[in-house]
Tab-separated table of C-alpha atoms in Angstrom:
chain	number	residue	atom	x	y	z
A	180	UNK	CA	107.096	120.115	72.377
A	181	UNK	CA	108.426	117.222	74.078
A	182	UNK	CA	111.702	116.518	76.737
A	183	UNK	CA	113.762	113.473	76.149
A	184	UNK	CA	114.057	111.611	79.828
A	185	UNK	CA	115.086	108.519	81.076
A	186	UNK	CA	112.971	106.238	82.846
A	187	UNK	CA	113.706	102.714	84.092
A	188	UNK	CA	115.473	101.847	80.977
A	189	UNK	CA	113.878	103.318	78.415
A	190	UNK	CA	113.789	106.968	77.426
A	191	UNK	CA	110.586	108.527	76.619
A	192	UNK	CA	109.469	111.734	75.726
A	193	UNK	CA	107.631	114.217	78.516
A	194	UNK	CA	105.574	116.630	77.584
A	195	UNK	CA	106.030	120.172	77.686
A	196	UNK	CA	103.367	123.450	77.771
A	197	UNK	CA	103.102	125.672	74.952
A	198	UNK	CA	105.438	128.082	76.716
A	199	UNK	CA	107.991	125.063	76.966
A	200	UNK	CA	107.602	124.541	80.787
A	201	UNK	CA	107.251	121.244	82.001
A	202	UNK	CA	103.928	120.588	83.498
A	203	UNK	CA	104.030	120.940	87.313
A	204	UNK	CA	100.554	120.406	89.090
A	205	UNK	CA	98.800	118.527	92.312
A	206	UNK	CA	97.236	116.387	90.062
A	207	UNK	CA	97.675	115.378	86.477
A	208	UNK	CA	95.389	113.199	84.257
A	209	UNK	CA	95.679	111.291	81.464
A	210	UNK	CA	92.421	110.909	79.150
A	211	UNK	CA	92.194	108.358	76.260
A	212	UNK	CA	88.639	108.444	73.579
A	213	UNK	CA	88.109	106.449	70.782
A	214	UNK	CA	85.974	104.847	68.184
A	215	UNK	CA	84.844	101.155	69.429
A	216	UNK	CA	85.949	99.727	65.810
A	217	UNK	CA	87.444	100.770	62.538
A	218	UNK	CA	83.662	101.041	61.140
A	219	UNK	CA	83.363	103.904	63.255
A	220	UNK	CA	86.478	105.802	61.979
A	221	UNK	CA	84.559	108.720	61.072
A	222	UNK	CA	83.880	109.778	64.546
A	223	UNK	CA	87.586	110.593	65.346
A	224	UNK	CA	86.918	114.245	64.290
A	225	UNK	CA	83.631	114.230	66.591
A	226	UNK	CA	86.003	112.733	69.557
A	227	UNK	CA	88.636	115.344	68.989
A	228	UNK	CA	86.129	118.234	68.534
A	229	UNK	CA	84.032	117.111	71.665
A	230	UNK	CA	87.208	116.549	73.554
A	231	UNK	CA	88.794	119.918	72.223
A	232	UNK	CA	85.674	121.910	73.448
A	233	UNK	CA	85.949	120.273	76.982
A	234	UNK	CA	89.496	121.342	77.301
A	235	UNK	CA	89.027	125.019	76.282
A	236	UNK	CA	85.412	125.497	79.045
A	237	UNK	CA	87.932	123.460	81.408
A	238	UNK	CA	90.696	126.485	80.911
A	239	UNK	CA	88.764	129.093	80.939
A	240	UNK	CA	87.140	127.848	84.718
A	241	UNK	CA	90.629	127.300	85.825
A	242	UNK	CA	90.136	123.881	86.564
A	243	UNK	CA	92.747	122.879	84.336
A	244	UNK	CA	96.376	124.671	84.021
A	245	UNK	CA	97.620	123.053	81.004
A	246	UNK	CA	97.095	120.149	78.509
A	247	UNK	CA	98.810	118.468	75.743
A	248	UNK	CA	96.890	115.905	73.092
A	249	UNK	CA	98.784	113.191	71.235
A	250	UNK	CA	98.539	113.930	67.704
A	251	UNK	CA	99.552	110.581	66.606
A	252	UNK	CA	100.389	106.917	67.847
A	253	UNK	CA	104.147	107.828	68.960
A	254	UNK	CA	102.766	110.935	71.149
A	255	UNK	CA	100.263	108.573	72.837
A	256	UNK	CA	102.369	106.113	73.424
A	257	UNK	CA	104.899	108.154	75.265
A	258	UNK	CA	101.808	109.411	77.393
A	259	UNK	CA	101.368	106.098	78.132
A	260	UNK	CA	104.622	105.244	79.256
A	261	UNK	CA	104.708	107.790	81.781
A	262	UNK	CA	101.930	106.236	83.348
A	263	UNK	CA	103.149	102.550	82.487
A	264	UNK	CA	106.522	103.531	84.379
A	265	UNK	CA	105.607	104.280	87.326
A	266	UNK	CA	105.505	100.715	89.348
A	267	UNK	CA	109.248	100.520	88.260
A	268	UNK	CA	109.845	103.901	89.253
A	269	UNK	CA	108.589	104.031	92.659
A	270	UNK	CA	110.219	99.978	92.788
A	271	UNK	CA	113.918	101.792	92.135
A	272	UNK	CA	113.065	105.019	94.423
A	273	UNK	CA	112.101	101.997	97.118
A	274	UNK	CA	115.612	101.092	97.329
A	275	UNK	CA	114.793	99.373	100.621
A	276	UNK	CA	110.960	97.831	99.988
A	277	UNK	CA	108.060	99.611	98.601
A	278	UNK	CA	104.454	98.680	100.074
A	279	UNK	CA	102.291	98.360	97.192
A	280	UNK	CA	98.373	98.734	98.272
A	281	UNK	CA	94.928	98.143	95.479
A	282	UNK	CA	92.239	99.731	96.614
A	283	UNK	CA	88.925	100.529	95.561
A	284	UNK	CA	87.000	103.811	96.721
A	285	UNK	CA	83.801	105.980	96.363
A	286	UNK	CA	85.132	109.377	94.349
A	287	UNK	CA	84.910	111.529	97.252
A	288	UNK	CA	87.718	109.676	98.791
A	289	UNK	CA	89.269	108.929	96.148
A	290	UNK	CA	92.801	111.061	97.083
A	291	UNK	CA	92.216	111.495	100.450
A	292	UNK	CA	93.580	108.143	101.471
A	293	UNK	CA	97.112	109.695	99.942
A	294	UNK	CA	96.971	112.690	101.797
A	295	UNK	CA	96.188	110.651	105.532
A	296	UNK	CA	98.349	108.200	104.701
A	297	UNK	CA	101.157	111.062	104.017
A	298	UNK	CA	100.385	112.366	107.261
A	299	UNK	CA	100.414	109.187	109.125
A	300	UNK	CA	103.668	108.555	108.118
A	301	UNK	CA	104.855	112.219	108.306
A	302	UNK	CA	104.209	111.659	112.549
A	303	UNK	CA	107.348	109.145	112.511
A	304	UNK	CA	110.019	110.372	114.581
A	305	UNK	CA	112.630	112.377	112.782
A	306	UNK	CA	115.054	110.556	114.174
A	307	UNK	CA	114.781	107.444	116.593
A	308	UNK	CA	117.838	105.717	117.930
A	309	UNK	CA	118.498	102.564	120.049
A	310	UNK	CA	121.899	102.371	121.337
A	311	UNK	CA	122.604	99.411	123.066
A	312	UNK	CA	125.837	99.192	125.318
A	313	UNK	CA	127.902	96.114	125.527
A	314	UNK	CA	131.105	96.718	128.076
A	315	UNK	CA	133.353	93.693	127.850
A	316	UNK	CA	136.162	93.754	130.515
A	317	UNK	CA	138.422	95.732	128.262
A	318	UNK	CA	136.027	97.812	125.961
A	319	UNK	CA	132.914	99.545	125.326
A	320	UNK	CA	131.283	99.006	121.884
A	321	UNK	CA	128.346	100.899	121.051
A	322	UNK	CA	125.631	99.579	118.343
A	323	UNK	CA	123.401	102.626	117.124
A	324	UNK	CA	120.013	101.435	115.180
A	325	UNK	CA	118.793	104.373	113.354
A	326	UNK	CA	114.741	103.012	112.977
A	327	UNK	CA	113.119	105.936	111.344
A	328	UNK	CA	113.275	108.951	109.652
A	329	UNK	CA	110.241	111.240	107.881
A	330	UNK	CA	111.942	111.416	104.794
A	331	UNK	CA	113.005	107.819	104.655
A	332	UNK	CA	109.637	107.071	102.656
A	333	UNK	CA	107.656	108.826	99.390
A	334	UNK	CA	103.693	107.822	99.595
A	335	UNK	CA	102.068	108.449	95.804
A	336	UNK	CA	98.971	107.539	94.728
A	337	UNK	CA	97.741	106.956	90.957
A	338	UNK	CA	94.817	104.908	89.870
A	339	UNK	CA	91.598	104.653	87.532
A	340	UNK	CA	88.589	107.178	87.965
A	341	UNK	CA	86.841	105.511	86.207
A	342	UNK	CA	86.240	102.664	88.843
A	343	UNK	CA	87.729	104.227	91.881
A	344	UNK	CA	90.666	101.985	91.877
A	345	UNK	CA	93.676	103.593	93.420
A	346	UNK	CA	97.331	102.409	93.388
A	347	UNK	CA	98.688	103.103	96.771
A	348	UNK	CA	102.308	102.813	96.706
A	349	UNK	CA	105.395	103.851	99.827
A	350	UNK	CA	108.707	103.448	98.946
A	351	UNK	CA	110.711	103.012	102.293
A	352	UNK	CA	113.830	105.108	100.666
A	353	UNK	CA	116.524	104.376	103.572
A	354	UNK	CA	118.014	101.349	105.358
A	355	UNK	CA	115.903	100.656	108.820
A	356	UNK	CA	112.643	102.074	107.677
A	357	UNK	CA	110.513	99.202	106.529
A	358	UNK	CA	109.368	97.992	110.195
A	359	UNK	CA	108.444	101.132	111.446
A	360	UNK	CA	106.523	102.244	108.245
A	361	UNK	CA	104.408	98.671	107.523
A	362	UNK	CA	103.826	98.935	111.794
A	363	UNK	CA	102.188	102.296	110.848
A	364	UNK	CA	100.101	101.000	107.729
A	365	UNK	CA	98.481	97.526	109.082
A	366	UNK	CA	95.642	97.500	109.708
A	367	UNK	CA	95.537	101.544	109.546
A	368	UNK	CA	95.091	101.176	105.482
A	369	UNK	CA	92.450	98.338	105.885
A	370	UNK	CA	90.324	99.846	108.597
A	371	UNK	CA	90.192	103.399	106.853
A	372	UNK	CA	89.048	101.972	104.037
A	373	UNK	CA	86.871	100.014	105.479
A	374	UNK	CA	85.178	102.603	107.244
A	375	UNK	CA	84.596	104.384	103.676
A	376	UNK	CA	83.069	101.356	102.410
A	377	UNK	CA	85.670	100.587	100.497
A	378	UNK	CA	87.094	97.575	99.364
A	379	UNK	CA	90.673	96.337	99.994
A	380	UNK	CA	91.602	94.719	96.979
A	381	UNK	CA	90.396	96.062	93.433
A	382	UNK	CA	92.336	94.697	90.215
A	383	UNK	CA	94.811	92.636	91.654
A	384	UNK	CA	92.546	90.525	93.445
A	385	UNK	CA	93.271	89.210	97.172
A	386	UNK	CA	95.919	86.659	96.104
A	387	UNK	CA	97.956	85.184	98.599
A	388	UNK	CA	98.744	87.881	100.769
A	389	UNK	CA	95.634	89.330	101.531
A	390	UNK	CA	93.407	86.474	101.771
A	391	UNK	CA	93.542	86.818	105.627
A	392	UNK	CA	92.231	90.124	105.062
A	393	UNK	CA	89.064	89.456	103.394
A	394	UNK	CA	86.875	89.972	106.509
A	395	UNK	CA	88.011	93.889	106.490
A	396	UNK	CA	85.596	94.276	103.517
A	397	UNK	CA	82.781	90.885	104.038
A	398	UNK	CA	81.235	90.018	106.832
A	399	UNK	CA	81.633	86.317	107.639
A	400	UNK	CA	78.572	84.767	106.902
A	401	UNK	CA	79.270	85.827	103.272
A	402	UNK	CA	82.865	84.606	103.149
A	403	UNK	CA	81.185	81.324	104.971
A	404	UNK	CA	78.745	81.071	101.564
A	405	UNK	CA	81.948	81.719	99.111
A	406	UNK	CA	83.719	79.073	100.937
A	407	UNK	CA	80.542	76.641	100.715
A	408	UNK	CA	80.186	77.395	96.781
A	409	UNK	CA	83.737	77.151	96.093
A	410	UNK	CA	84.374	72.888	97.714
A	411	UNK	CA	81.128	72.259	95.687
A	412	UNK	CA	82.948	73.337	92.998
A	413	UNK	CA	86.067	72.325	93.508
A	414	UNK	CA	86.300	69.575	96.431
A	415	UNK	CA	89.664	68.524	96.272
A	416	UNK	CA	91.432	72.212	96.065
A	417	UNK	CA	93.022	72.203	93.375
A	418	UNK	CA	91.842	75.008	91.230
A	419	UNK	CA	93.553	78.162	92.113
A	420	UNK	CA	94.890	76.609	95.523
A	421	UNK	CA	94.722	79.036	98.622
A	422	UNK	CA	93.369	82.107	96.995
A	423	UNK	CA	90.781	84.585	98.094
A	424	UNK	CA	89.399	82.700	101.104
A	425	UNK	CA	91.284	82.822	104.181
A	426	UNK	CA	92.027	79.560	105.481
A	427	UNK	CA	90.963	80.382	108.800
């Protein structure tokens, strides 16, 4: 049974139990098998019957609550694009930034960089004021700037088990927030992962911003070698200009 929903702008269709609740869990996974090629079509019934199996041993050890598999293309793509909304949704509940981290992490740290960052962020002060006084000759005008609250930002984490690569996304929710919460994740992000032997930058690559950042996760004398391999290849700069390599 499915829900109709709105999200971003486009409604899709959640998935419901077989007692019609909607699934509410710590953790939910999505899981997609299939044949390499059409040529090997007749294992779908294999796939299904394997994956079937794995659900039912997986219910009866309680490790999973509930489950739901697509029994066609439309069902799996509106799996999909609850997973494929979620950068938009946590850009719109980030009315006022959202930090956007890619990480990369052995599995038994996988989630635990969501739940310290949660609580690094939950020590804010619940409410922190600066009030300023200016007393002209005939007046007194006050100017209140509210920097923090705890609520003022959501911290979720979603990513690829597969390859340890986690999404770690905060969306700063209220007006005044965004200094105090990036002063609280740099370099607290890089150094914990860091000291799980992480790496900083997974998918997404080190870009622009986080080229500076590159000695978090390699030590010098191997960003020294990159930098010696890359003007042999490419002397004048011009391929991919300021990327990766800090400048520094």
């Amino acid at each position: 049974m499915y829900h109709r929903r709105e999200l971003g702008n486009a409604p899709i269709d959640l998935p419901r139990s077989l007692n019609g609740s909607y699934f509410v869990s710590l953790f939910h996974v999505q899981l997609s098998l299939s044949e390499s090629s059409d040529r090997f079509s007749f294992l779908d019934d294999l796939i299904r019957e394997k994956l079937e199996g794995f659900l039912e041993k997986s219910f009866e050890a309680g490790t999973l609550v509930d489950g739901v598999i697509a029994q066609d293309k439309t069902q799996m793509d509106s799996f999909w694009a609850l997973r494929e909304g979620l950068p938009e949704a946590l850009l719109k509940e980030g009315a006022h930034g959202t930090l956007k981290y890619d990480v990369s992490l052995p599995m038994k740290d996988f989630y635990a960089l969501v739940t310290d960052t949660r609580q690094r962020l939950s020590q804010l002060p619940a409410a922190v004021s600066i009030m300023e006084v200016i007393a002209p000759a005939d007046a007194c005008r006050y100017v209140i700037h509210r920097l923090c609250f705890c609520s003022d930002v959501q911290t979720v984490g979603w990513g690829h088990i597969g390859d340890g690569n986690l999404h770690l996304n905060v969306a700063i929710t209220q007006q005044g927030a965004s200094e105090a919460v990036k002063a609280q994740m740099d370099p607290f992000l890089y150094e914990w992962v860091k000291s799980r032997r992480g790496s900083i930058s997974a998918e997404h690559g080190l870009g622009l911003m986080k080229a500076e950042k590159i000695y978090y996760t390699k030590p010098k004398p191997a960003v020294d070698i990159m930098k010696l391999i890359k003007n042999a290849l490419d002397p004048n700069g011009i391929l991919n200009p300021h990327k990766v390599l800090p400048r520094s």
